[in-house]
Coordinates of N, CA and C in Angstrom, one line a residue:
X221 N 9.7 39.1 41.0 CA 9.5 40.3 40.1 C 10.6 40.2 39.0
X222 N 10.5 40.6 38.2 CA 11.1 40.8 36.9 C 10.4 41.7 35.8
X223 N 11.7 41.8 34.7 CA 10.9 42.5 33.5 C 11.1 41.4 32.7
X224 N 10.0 42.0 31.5 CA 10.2 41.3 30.5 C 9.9 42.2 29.1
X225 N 10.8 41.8 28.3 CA 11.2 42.3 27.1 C 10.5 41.4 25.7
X226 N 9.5 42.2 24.8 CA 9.4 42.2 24.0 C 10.1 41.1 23.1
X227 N 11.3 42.1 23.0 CA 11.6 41.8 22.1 C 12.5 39.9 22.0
X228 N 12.8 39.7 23.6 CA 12.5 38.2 24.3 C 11.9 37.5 23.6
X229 N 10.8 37.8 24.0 CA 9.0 36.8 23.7 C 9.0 37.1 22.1
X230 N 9.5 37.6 21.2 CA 9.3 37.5 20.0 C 10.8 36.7 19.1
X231 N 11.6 37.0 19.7 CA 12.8 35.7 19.5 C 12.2 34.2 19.8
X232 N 11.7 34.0 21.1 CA 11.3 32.8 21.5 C 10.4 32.1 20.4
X233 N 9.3 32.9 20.1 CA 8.7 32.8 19.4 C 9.0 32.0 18.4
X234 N 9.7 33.3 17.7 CA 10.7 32.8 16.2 C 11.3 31.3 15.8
X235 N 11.8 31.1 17.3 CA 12.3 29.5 17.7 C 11.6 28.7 17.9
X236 N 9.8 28.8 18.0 CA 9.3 28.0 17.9 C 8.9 27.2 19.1
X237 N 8.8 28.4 20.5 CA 8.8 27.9 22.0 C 7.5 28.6 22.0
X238 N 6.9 28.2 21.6 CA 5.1 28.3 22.1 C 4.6 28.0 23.1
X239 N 5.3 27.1 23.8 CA 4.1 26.1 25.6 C 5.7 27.2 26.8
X240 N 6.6 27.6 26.3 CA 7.3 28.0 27.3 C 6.3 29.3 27.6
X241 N 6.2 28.7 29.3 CA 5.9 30.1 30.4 C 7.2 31.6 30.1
X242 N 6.4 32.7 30.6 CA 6.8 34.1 30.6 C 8.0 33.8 31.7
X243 N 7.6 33.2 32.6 CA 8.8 33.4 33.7 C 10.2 33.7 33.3
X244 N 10.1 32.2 32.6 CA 11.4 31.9 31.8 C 12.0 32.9 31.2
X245 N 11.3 33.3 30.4 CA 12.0 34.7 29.6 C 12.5 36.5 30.1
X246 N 11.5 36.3 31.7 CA 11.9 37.2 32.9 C 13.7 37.9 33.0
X247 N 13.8 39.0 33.2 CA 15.2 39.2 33.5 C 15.1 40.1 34.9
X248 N 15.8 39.4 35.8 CA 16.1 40.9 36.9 C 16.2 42.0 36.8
X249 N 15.5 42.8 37.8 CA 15.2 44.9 37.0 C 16.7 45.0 37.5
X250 N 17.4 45.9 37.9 CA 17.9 47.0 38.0 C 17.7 47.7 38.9
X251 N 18.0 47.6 40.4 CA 17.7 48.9 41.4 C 18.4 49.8 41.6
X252 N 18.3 50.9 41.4 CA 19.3 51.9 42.0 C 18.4 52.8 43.0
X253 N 19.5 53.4 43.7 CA 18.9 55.0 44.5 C 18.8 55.9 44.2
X254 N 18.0 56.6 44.4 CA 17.5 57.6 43.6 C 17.9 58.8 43.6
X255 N 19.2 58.9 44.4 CA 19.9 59.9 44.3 C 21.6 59.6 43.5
X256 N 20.9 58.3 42.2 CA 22.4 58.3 41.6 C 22.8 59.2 40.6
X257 N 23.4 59.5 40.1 CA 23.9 60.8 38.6 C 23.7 60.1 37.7
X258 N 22.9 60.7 36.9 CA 22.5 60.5 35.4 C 23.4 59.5 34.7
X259 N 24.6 60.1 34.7 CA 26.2 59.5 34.2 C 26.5 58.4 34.5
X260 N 26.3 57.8 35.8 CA 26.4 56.8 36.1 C 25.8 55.4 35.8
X261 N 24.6 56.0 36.4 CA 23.4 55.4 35.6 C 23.3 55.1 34.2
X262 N 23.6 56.1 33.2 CA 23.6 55.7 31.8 C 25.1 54.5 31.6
X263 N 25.9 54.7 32.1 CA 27.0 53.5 32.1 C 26.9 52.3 32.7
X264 N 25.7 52.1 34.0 CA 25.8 51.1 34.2 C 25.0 50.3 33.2
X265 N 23.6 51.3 32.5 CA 22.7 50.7 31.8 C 23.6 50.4 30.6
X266 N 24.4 51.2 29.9 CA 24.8 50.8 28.5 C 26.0 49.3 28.9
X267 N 26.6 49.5 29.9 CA 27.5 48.5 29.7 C 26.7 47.4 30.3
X268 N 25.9 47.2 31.0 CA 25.1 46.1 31.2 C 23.5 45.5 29.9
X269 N 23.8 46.7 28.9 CA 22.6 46.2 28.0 C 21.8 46.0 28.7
X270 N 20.9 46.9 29.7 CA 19.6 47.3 30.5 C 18.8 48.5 29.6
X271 N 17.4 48.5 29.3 CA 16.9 49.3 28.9 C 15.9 50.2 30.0
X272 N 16.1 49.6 31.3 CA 15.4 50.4 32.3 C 16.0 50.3 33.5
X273 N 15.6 51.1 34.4 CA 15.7 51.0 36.1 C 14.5 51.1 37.1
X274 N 14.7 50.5 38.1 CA 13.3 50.7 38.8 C 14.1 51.2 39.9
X275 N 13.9 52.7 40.5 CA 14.1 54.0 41.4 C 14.1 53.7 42.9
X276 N 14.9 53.4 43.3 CA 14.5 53.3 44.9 C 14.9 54.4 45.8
X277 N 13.7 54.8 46.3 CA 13.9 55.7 47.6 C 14.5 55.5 48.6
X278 N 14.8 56.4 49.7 CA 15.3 56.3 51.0 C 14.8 54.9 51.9
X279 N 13.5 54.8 51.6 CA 13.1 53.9 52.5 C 12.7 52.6 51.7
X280 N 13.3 52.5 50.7 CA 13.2 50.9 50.0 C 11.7 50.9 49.2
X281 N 10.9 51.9 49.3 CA 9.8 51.9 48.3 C 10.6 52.3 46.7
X282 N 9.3 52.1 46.6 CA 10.0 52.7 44.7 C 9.4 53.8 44.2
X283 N 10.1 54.7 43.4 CA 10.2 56.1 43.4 C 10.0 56.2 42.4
X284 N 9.9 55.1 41.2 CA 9.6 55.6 39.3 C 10.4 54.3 38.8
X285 N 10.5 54.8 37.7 CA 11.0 53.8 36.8 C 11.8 54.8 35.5
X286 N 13.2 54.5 35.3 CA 13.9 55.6 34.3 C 14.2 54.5 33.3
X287 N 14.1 54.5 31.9 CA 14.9 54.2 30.8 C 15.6 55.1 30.5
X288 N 16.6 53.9 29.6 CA 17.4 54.6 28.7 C 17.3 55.7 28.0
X289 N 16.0 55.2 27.0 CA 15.8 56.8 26.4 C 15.7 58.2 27.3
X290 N 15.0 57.8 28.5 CA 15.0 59.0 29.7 C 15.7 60.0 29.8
X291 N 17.1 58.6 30.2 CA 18.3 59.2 30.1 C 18.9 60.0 28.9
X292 N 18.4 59.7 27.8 CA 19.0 60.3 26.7 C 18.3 61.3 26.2
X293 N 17.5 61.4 27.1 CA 16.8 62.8 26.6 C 17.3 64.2 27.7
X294 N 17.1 63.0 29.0 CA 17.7 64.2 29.8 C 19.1 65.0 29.2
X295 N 20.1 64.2 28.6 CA 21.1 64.4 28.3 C 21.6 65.4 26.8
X296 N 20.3 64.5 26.1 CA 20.3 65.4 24.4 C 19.3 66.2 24.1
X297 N 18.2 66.1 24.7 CA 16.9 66.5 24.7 C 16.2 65.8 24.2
X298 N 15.1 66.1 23.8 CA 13.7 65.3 23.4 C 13.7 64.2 21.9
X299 N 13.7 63.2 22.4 CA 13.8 62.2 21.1 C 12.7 61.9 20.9
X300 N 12.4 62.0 19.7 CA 11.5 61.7 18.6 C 11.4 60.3 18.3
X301 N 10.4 59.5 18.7 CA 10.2 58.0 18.3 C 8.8 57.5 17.5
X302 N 8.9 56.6 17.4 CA 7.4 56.0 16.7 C 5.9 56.2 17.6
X303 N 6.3 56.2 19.2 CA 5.3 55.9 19.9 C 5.2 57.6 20.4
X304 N 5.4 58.6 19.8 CA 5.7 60.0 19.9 C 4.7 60.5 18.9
X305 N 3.7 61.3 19.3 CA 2.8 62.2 17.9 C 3.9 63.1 18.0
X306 N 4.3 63.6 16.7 CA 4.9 64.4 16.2 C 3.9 66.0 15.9
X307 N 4.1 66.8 16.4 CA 3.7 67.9 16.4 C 4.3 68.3 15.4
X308 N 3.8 69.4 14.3 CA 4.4 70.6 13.5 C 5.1 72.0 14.4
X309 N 6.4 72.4 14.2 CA 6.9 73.2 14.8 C 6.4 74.5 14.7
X310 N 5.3 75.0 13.7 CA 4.5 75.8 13.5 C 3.6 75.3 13.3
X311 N 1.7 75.5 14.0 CA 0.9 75.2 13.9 C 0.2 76.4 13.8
X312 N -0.8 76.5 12.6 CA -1.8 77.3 12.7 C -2.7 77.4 13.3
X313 N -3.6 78.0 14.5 CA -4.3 77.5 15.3 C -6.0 78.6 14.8
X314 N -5.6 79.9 14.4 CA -7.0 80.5 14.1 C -6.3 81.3 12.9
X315 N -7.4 81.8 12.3 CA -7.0 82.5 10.9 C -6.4 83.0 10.9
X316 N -5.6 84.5 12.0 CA -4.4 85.0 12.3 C -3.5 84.5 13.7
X317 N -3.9 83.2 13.8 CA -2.9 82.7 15.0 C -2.1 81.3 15.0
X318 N -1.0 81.3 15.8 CA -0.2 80.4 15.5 C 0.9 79.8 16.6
X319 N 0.7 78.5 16.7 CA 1.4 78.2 17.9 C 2.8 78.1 17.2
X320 N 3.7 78.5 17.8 CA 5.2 78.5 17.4 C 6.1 77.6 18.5
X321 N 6.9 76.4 18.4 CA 7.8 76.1 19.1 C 8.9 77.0 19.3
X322 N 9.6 77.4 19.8 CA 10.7 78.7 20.8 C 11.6 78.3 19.8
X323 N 12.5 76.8 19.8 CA 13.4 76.8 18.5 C 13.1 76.8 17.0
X324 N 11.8 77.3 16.3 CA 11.8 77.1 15.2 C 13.1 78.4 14.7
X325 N 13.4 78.8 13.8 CA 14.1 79.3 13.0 C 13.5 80.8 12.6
X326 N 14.1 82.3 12.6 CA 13.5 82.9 12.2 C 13.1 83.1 11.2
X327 N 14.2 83.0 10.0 CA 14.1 82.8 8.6 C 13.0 82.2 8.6
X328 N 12.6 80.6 8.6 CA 12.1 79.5 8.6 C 10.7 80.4 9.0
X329 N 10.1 80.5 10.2 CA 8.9 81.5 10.5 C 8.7 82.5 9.6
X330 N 9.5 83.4 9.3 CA 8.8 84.3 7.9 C 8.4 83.6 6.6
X331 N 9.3 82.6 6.5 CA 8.9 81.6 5.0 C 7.6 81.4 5.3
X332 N 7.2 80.8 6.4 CA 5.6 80.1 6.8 C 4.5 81.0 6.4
X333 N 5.4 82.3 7.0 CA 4.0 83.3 7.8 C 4.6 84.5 6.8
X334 N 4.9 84.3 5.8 CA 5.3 85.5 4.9 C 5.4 87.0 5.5
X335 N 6.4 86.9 6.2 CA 6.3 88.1 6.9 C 8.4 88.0 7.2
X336 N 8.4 89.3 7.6 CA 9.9 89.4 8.1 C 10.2 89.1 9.4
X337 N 11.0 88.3 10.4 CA 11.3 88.2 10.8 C 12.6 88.4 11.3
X338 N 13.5 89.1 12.5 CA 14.4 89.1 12.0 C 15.7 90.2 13.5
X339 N 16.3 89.7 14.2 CA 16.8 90.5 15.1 C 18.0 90.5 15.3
X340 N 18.7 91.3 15.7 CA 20.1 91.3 16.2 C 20.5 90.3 17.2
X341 N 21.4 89.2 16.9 CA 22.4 88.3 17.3 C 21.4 87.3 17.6
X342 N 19.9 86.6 17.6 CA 19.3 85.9 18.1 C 18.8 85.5 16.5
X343 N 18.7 84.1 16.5 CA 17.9 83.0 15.2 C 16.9 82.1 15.5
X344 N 16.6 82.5 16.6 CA 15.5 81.4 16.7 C 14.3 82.7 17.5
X345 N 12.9 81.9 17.6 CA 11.6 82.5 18.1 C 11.8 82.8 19.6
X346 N 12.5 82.1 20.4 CA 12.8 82.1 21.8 C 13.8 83.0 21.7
X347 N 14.5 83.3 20.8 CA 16.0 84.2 21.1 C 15.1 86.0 20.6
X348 N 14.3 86.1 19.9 CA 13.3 87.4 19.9 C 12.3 87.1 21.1
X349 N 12.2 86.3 21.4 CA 11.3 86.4 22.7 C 12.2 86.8 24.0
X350 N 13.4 86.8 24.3 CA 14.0 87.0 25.4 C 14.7 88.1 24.7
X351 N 15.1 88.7 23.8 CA 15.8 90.0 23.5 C 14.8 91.2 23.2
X352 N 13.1 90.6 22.9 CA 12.4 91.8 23.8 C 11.8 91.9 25.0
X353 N 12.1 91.3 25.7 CA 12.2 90.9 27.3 C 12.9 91.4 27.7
X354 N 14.1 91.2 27.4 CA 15.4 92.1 28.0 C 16.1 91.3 29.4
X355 N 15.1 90.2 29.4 CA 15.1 88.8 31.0 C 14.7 87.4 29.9
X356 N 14.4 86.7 31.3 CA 13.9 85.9 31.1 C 12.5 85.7 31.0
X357 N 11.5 85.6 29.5 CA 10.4 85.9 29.9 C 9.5 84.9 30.5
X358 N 8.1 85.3 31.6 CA 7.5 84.3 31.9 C 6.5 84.0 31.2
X359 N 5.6 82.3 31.4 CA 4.3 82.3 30.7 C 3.3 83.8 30.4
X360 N 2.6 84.2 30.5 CA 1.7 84.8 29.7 C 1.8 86.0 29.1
X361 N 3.4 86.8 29.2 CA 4.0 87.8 28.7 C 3.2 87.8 27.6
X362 N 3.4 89.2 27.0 CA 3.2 89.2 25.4 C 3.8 90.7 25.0
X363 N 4.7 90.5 23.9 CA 5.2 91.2 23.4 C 5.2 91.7 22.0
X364 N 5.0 92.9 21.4 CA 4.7 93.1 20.3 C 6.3 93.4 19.2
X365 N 6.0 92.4 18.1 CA 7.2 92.7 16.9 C 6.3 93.1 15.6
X366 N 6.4 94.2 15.3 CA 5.4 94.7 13.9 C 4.4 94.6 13.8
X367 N 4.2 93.6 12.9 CA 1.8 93.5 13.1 C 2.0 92.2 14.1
X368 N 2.9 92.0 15.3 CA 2.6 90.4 15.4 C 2.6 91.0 17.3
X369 N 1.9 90.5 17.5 CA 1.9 89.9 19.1 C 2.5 88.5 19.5
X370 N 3.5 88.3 20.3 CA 4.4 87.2 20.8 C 3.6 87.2 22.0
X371 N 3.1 85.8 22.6 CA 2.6 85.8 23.6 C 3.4 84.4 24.2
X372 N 3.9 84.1 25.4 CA 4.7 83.3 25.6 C 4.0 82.1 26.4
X373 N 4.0 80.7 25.6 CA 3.0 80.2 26.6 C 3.7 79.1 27.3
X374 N 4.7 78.8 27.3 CA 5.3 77.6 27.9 C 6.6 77.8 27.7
X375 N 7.3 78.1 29.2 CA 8.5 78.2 29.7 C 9.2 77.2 30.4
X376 N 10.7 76.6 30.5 CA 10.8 75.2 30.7 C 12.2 75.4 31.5
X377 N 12.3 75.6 33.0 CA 14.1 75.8 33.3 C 14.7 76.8 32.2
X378 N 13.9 78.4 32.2 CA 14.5 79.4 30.9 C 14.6 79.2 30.0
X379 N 13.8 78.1 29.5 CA 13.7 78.1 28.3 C 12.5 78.1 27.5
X380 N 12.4 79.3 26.3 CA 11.1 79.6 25.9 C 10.6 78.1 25.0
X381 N 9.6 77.5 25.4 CA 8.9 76.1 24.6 C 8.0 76.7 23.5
X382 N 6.9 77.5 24.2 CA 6.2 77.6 22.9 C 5.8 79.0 22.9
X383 N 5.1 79.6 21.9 CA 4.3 81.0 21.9 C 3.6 80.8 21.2
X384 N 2.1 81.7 21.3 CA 1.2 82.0 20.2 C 1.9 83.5 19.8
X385 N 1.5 83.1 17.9 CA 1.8 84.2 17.5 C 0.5 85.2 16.6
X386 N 0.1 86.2 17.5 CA -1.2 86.7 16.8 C -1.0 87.7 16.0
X387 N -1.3 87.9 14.5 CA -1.3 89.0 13.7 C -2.2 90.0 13.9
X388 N -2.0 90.9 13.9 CA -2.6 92.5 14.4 C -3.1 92.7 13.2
X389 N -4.0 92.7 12.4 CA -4.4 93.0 10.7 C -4.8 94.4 10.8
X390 N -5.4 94.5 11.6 CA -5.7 96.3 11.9 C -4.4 97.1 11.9
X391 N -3.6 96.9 12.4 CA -2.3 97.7 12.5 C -2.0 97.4 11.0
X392 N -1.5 96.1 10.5 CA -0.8 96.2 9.3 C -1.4 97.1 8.4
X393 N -2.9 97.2 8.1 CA -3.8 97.9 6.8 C -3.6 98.9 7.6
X394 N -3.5 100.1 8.8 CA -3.6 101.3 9.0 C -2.3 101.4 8.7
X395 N -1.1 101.0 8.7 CA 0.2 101.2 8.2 C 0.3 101.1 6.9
X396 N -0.6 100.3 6.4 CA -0.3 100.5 4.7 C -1.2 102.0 4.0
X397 N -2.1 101.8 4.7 CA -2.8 103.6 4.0 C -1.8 104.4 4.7
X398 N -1.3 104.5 5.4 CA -0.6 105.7 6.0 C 0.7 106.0 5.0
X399 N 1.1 104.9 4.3 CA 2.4 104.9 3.5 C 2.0 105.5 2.1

């Protein structure tokens, strides 16, 4: 067993080893148990220039397979790469609806959605989602800010991921004749 690396087979290449078998270019995985710390793991992989591990269980089966980047997301959060569709952190989804990632920016969301946004001590869409909660809120809450309904759709270890944000047009035009 072995891995093999790309980016190997495309050096080889370069040099002009065309009839050389894959073996050759094979490198030994990396076992660990699966109950090692993140930390450690990221040091054995960086100081050894390994880009993966293959997970061993209690009983010598295999439990997954962790890369580097894994690790560095567990650590920094979600990295954005080539092989990654990039989502918009505001999507429009129906004429008055809108998926909102939890960190977009409040400022930033009113710019979008021309509207005010805007609360005591919290700047992001997840920091007005948990300060009208008053908790931690769960998936399908929904909470009202002005003409907008916050509906919470993906919660992550307390942390708000996404919401739909639905505009109430009925409320806003009975508020504007009433003024």
């Amino acid at each position: 067993m072995g891995i093999l690396y790309a980016k190997d087979l495309l050096h080889a290449l370069a040099e002009g080893a065309t009839d050389a078998g894959i073996f050759e270019f094979r490198r030994d995985p990396l076992f660990v148990p699966e109950v090692m710390r993140i930390a450690e793991l990221f040091d054995i992989m960086k100081g050894g220039r390994v880009h993966m591990a293959i997970v061993v269980d209690e009983y010598g089966g295999t439990a997954g397979l962790v890369t580097l980047e894994d690790l560095l997301e567990e650590i920094v959060g979600e990295i954005q790469d080539e092989y990654d569709e990039e989502t918009p952190p505001i999507k429009q989804e129906g004429e008055d609806t809108f998926l909102v990632e939890g960190q977009v920016n409040l400022e930033d969301l009113g710019d979008v959605l021309g509207d005010s946004f805007h609360a005591e001590d919290v700047d992001t869409v997840a920091g007005l989602a948990l300060s009208l909660a008053g908790e931690f809120p769960e998936e399908g809450q929904t909470f009202r800010y002005g003409a907008w309904d916050l509906e919470v759709l993906g919660v992550e270890e307390h942390r708000v991921k996404l919401l739909r944000l639905r505009h109430r047009l009925e409320e806003q035009k009975s508020e504007e004749e009433g003024r």
